[in-house]
Short mmCIF file of C-alpha atoms in Angstrom, two decimals:
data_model
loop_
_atom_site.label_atom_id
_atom_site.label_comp_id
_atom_site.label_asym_id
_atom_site.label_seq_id
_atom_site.Cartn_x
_atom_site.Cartn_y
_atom_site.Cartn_z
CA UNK Q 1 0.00 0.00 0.00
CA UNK Q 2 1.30 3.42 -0.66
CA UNK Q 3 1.18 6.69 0.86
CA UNK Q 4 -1.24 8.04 -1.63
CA UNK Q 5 -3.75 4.84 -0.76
CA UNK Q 6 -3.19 5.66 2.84
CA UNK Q 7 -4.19 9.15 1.88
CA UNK Q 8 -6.86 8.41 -0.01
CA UNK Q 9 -8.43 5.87 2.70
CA UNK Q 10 -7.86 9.18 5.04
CA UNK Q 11 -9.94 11.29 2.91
CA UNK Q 12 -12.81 8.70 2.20
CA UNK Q 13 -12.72 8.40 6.56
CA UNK Q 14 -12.63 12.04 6.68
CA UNK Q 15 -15.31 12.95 4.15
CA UNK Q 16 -17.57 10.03 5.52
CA UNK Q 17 -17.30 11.72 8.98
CA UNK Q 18 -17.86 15.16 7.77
CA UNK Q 19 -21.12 13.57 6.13
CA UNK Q 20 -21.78 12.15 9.44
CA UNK Q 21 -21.47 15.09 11.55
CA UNK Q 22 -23.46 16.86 9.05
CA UNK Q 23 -26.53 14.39 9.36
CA UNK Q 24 -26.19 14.45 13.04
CA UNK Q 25 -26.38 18.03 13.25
CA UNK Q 26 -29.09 19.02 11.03
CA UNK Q 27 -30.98 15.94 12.91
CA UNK Q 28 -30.12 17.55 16.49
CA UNK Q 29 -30.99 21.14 15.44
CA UNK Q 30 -34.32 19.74 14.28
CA UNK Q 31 -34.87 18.06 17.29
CA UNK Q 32 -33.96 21.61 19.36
CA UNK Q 33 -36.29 23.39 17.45
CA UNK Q 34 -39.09 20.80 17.65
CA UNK Q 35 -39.07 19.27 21.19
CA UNK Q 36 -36.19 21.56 22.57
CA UNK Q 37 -33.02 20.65 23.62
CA UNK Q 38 -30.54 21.04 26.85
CA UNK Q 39 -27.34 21.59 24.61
CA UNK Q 40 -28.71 25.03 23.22
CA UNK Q 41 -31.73 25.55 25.79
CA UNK Q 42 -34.40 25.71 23.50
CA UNK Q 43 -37.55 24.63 24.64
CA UNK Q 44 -39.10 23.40 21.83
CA UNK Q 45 -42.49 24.00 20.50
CA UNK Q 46 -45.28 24.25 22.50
CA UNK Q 47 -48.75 22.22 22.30
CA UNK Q 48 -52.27 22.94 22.98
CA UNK Q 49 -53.58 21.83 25.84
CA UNK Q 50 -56.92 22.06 25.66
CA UNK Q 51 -59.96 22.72 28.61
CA UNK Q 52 -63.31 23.38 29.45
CA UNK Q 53 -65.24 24.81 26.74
CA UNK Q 54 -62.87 23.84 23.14
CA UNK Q 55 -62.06 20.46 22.97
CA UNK Q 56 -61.55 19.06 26.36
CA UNK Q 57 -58.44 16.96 27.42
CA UNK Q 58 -57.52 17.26 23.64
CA UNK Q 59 -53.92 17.65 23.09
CA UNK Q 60 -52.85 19.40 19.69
CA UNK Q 61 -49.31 19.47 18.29
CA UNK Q 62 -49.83 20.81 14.56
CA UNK Q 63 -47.42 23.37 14.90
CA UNK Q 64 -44.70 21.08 16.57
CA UNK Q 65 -45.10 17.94 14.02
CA UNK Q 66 -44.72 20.56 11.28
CA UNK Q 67 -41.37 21.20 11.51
CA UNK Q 68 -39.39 19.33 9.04
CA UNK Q 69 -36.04 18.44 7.10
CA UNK Q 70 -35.25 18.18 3.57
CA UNK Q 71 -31.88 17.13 2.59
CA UNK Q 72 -31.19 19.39 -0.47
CA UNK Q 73 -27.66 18.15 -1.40
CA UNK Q 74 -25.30 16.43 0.72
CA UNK Q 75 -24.17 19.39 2.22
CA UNK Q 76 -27.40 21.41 2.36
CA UNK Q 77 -30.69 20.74 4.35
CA UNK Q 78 -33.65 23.34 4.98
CA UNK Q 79 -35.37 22.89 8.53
CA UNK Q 80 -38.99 24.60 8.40
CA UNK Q 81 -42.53 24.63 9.12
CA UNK Q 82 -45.45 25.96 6.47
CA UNK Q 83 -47.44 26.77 9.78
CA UNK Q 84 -48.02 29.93 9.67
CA UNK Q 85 -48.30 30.86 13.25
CA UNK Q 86 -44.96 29.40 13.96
CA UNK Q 87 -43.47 33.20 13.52
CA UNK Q 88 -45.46 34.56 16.39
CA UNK Q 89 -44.91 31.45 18.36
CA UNK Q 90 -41.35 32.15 17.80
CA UNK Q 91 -41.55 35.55 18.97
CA UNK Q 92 -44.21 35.19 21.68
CA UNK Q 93 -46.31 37.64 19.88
CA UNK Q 94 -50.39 37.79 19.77
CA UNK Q 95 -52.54 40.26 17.81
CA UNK Q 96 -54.31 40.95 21.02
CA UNK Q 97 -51.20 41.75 22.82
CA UNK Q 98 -47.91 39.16 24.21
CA UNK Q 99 -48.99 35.87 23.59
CA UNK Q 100 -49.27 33.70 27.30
CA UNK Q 101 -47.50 30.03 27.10
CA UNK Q 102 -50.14 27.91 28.73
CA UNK Q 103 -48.64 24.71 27.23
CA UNK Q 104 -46.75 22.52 29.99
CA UNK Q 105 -44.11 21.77 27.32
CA UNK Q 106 -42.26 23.87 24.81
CA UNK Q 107 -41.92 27.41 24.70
CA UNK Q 108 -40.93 30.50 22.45
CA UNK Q 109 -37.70 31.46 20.93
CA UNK Q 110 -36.60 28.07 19.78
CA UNK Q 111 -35.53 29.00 16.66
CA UNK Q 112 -33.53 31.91 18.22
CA UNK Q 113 -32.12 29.63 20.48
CA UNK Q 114 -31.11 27.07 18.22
CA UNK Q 115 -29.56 29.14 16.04
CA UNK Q 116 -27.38 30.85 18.72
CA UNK Q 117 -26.24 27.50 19.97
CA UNK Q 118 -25.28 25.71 16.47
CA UNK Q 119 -21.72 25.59 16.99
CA UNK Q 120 -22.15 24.00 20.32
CA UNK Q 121 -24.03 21.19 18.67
CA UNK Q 122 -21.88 21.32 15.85
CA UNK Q 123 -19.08 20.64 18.63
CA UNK Q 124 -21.12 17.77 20.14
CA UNK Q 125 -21.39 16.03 16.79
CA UNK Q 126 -17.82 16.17 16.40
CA UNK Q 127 -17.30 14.80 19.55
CA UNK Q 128 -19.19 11.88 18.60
CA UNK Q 129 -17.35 10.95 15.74
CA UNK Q 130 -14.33 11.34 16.85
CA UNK Q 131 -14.90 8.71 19.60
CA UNK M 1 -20.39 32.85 38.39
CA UNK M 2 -23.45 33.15 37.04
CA UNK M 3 -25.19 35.85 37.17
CA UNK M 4 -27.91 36.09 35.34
CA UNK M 5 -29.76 39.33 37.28
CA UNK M 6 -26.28 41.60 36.80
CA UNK M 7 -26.20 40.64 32.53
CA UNK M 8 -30.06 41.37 32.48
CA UNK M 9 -29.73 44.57 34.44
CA UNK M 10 -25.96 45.42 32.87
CA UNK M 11 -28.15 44.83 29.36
CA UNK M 12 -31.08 47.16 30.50
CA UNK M 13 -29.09 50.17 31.31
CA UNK M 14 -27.16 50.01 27.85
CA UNK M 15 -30.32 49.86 26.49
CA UNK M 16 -31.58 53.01 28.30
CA UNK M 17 -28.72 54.93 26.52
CA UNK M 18 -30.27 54.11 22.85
CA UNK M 19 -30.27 57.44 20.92
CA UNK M 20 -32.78 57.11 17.75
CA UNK M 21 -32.98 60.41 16.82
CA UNK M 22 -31.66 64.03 18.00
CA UNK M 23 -31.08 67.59 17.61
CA UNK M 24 -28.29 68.23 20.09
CA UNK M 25 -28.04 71.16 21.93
CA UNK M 26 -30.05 73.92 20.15
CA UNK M 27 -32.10 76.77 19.88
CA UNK M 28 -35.30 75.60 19.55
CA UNK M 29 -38.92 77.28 20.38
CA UNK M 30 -42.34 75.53 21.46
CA UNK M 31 -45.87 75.82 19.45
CA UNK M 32 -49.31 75.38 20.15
CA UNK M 33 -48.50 72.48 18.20
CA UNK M 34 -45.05 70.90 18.67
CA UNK M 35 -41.96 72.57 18.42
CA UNK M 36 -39.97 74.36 15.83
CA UNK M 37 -36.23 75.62 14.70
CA UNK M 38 -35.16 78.16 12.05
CA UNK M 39 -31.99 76.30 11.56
CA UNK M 40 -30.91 72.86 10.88
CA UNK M 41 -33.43 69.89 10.04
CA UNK M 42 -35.76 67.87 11.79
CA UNK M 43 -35.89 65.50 9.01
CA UNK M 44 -31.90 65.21 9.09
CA UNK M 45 -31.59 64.44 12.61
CA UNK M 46 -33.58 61.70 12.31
CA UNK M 47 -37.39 62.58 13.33
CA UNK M 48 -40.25 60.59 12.01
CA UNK M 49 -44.02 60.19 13.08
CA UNK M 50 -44.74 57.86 15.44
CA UNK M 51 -41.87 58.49 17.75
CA UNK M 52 -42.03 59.46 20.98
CA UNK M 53 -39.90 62.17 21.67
CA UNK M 54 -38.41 63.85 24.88
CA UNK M 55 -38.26 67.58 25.28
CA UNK M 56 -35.15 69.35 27.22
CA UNK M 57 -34.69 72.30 28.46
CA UNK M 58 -38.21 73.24 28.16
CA UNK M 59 -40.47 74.53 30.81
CA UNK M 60 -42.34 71.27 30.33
CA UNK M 61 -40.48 68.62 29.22
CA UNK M 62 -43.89 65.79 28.98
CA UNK M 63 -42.75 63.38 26.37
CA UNK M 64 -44.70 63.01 23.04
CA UNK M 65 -45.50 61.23 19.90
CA UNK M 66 -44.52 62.66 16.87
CA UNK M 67 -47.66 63.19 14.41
CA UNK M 68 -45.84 65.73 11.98
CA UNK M 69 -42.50 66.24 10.42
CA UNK M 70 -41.22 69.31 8.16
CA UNK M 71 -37.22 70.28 7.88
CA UNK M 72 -38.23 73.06 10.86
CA UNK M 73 -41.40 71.87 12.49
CA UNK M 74 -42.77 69.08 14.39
CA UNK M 75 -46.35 68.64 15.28
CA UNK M 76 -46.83 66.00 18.55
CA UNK M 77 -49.83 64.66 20.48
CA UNK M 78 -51.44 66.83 22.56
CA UNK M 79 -51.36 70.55 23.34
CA UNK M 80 -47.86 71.98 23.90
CA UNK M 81 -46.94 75.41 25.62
CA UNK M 82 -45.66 78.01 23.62
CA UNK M 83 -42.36 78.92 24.10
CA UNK M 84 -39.96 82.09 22.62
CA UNK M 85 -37.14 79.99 21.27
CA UNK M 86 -33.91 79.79 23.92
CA UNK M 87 -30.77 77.80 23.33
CA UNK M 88 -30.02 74.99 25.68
CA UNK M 89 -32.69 72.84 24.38
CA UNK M 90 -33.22 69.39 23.13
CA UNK M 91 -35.61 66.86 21.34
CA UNK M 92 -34.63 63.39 21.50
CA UNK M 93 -35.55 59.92 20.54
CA UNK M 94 -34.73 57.00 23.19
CA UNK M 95 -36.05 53.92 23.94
CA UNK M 96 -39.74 54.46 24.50
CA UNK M 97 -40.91 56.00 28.41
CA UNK M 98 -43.73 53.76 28.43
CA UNK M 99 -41.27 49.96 29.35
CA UNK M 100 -43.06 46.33 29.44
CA UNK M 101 -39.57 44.99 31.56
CA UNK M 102 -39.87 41.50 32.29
CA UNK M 103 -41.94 40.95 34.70
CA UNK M 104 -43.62 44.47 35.09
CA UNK M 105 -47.19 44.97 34.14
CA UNK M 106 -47.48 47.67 31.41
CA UNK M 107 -50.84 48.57 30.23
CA UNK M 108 -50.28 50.43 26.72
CA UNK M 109 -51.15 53.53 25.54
CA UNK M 110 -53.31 53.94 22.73
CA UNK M 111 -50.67 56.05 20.15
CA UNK M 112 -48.03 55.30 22.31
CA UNK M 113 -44.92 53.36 21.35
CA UNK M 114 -43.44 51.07 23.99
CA UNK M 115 -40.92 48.58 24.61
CA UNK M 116 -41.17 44.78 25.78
CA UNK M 117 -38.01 42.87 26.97
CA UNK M 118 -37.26 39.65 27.20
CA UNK M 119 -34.31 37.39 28.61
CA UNK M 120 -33.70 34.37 27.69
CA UNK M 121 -30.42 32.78 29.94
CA UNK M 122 -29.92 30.28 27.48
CA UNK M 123 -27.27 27.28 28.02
CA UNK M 124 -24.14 27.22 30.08
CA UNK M 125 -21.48 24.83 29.41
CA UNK M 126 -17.95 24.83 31.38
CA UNK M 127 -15.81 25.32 28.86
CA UNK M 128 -11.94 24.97 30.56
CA UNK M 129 -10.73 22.24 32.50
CA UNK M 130 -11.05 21.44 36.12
CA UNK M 131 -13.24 22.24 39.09
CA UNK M 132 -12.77 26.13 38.83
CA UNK M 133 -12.93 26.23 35.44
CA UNK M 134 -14.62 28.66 32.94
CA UNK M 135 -18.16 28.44 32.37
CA UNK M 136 -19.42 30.34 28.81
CA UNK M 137 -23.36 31.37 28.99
CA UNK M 138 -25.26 32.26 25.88
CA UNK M 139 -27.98 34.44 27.23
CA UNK M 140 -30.10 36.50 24.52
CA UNK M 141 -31.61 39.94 25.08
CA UNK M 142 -34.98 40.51 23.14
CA UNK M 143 -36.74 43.99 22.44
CA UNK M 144 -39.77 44.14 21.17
CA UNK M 145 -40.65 47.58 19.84
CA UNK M 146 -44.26 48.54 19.51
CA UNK M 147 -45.01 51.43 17.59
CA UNK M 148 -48.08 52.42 16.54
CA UNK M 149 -50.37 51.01 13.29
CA UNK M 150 -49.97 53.22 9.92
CA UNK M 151 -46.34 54.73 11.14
CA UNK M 152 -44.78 52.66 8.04
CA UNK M 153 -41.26 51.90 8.53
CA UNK M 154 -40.37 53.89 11.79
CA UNK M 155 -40.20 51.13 14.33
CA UNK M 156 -37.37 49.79 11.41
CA UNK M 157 -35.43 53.40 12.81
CA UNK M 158 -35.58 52.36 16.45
CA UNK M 159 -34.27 48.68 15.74
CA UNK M 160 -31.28 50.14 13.23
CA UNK M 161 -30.53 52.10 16.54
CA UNK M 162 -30.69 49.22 18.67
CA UNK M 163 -28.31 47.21 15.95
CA UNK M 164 -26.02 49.87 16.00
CA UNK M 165 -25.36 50.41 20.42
CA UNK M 166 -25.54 46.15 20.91
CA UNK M 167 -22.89 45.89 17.50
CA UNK M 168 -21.13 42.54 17.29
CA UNK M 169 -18.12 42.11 19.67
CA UNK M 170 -19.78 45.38 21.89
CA UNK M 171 -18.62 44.45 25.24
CA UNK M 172 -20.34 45.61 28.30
CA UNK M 173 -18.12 45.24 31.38
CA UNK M 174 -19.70 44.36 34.81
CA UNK M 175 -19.05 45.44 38.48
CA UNK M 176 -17.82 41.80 39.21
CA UNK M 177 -15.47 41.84 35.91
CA UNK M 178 -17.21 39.87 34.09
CA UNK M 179 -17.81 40.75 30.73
CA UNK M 180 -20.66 40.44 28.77
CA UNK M 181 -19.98 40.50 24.57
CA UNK M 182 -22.31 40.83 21.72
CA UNK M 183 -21.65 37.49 19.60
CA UNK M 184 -20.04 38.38 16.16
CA UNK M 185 -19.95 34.28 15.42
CA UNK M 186 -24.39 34.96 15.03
CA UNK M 187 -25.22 38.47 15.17
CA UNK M 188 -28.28 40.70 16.41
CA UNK M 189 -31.38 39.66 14.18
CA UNK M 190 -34.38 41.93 13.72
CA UNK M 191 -37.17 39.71 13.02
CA UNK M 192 -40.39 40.48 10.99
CA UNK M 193 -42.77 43.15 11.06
CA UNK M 194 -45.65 41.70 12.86
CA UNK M 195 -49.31 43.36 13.59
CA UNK M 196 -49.17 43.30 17.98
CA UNK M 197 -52.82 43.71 19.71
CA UNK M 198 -54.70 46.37 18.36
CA UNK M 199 -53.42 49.90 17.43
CA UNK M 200 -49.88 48.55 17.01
CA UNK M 201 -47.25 46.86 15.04
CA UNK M 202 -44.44 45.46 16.24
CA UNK M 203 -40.74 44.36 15.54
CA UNK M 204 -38.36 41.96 17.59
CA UNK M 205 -34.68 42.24 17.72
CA UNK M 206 -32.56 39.48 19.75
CA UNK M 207 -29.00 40.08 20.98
CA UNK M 208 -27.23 36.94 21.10
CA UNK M 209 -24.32 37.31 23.77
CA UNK M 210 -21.65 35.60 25.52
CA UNK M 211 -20.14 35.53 29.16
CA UNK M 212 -17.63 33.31 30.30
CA UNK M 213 -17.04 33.30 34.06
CA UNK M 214 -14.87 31.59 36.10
CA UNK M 215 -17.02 28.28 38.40
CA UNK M 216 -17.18 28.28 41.59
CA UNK M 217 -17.56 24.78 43.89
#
């Protein structure tokens, strides 16, 4: 074997990482955004909960199961929801005034969140592959 | 340590110091109206409707919203006492008078612009090795500027403001030492202009930062 197979087998192991950590991370920022996550504190989205009055003990989750990937090249994936009250769930904001979280799960600001801690999942992913 | 009170109050007062508009130091007189200035611009120093501006050096310095704009008058809300003009004055644009902090129950003004905040402490991770090492926090500060409906693009002013005094590496240095940095690594976003409860539209900007800080066992 020579030093250009050994190179070669380097750069296959290499680029099969990279693709690795790649996968890994799109699939952990999805999860942050979706169901939240400790690593960048997002809480996820919320639900509906739902009482007295509109659908009792009812439990939505249209806006969290909407969130999705698409894997546009091997190096390119688009996270995103065609819900469109995911931007003022993302921002906490109501046309009557600041929206109030009632849900017992999720939260706003996920994508905020998620986006601010990328590199640390980025990191994480690494990590991973490395071991 | 962690302190997530000093960053949020460290991040408030730098936010009380936002300058959207002014005239400096002038010679300026009072209307029935609003105000007025043979010299200089009102449109140049950065004076739109829909602000809420702050009178100096006046005899009454009540803040108002800005209904009228011309190169040397500005018509406001409300009735205004006229005034000879005097040097020594001011107009100026800050962050809004009427503040939603976290927390603190705010009850808008029709025609009013105010400001929400928000703090989100986001993750800590220790970051340096061993028992006292450093721990790195990425906290966010969020503004939410409500100005109100059919003022176009104004509340876009009071966000480029906000962009410019929380800039990417800004640092803002606390009592304890600790310092608290605007991230360049993801920058201040402005999100999209959204309709608020009724009588206002409104516009969120989010200041990602990061503190590292030594841990403490």
């Amino acid at each position: 074997m020579s030093a250009l197979d050994d190179m070669r087998r380097e750069i296959v192991r290499v680029t099969a990482m990279a693709q690795d950590v790649f996968v890994n991370v799109v699939a952990e920022a999805h999860r942050s955004i979706q169901t939240g996550a400790a690593i960048t504190g997002s809480p996820g989205q919320p639900v509906g909960q739902y009482g007295p009055g509109y659908h009792e003990g009812e439990t939505g989750g249209t806006l969290r199961d909407s969130w999705q990937v698409a894997f546009e090249s091997p190096t390119r994936a688009i996270i995103g929801t065609n819900v469109k009250y995911a931007k003022p769930i993302e921002d906490g904001i109501g046309k009557y005034g600041p929206l109030t979280l009632r849900s017992t799960v999720g939260g706003f600001h996920s994508r905020k969140l998620t986006i601010a801690g990328m590199q640390r999942i980025v990191d994480a992913e690494v990590a991973k592959v490395r071991r | 340590m962690i302190d997530n009170l000093a960053y949020q109050l460290a991040l408030r007062s730098r936010a009380l110091t936002l300058s959207v508009a002014t005239t400096g130091v002038v010679t300026l007189s009072a209307t029935a109206t609003g105000y007025a200035r043979t010299v200089g611009s009102f449109y140049t120093d950065g004076f739109w409707p829909g602000m809420e501006l702050v009178p100096a050096g006046f005899a009454t310095n009540t803040p108002r919203v800005i209904t009228g704009v011309t190169a040397l008058t500005i018509t406001v809300s409300g009735a205004v006492t006229a005034e000879v003009a005097a040097g020594g004055r001011s107009l100026t644009v800050g962050l809004p008078s009427n503040r939603a902090w976290e927390n603190v129950a705010l009850t808008p003004t029709t025609g009013v612009p105010y400001v929400e905040e928000q703090y989100l402490p986001g993750p800590v991770a220790q970051v340096t090795l061993g028992p006292l090492g450093e721990l790195e926090a990425l906290p966010q500060y969020v503004l939410l500027f409500h100005l109100p409906s059919s003022t176009g693009l104004t509340v876009i002013r009071y966000t480029d403001a906000l962009l410019r005094l929380f800039a990417p590496r800004t640092a803002i240095t606390l009592a304890n030492g600790d310092v608290v940095r605007v991230r360049s690594d993801v920058g201040p976003s402005v999100g999209q202009l959204q309709q608020s409860q009724p009588g206002f539209a409104v516009k969120p900007i989010a200041i990602p930062l990061r503190v590292r800080t030594a841990n403490i066992v």
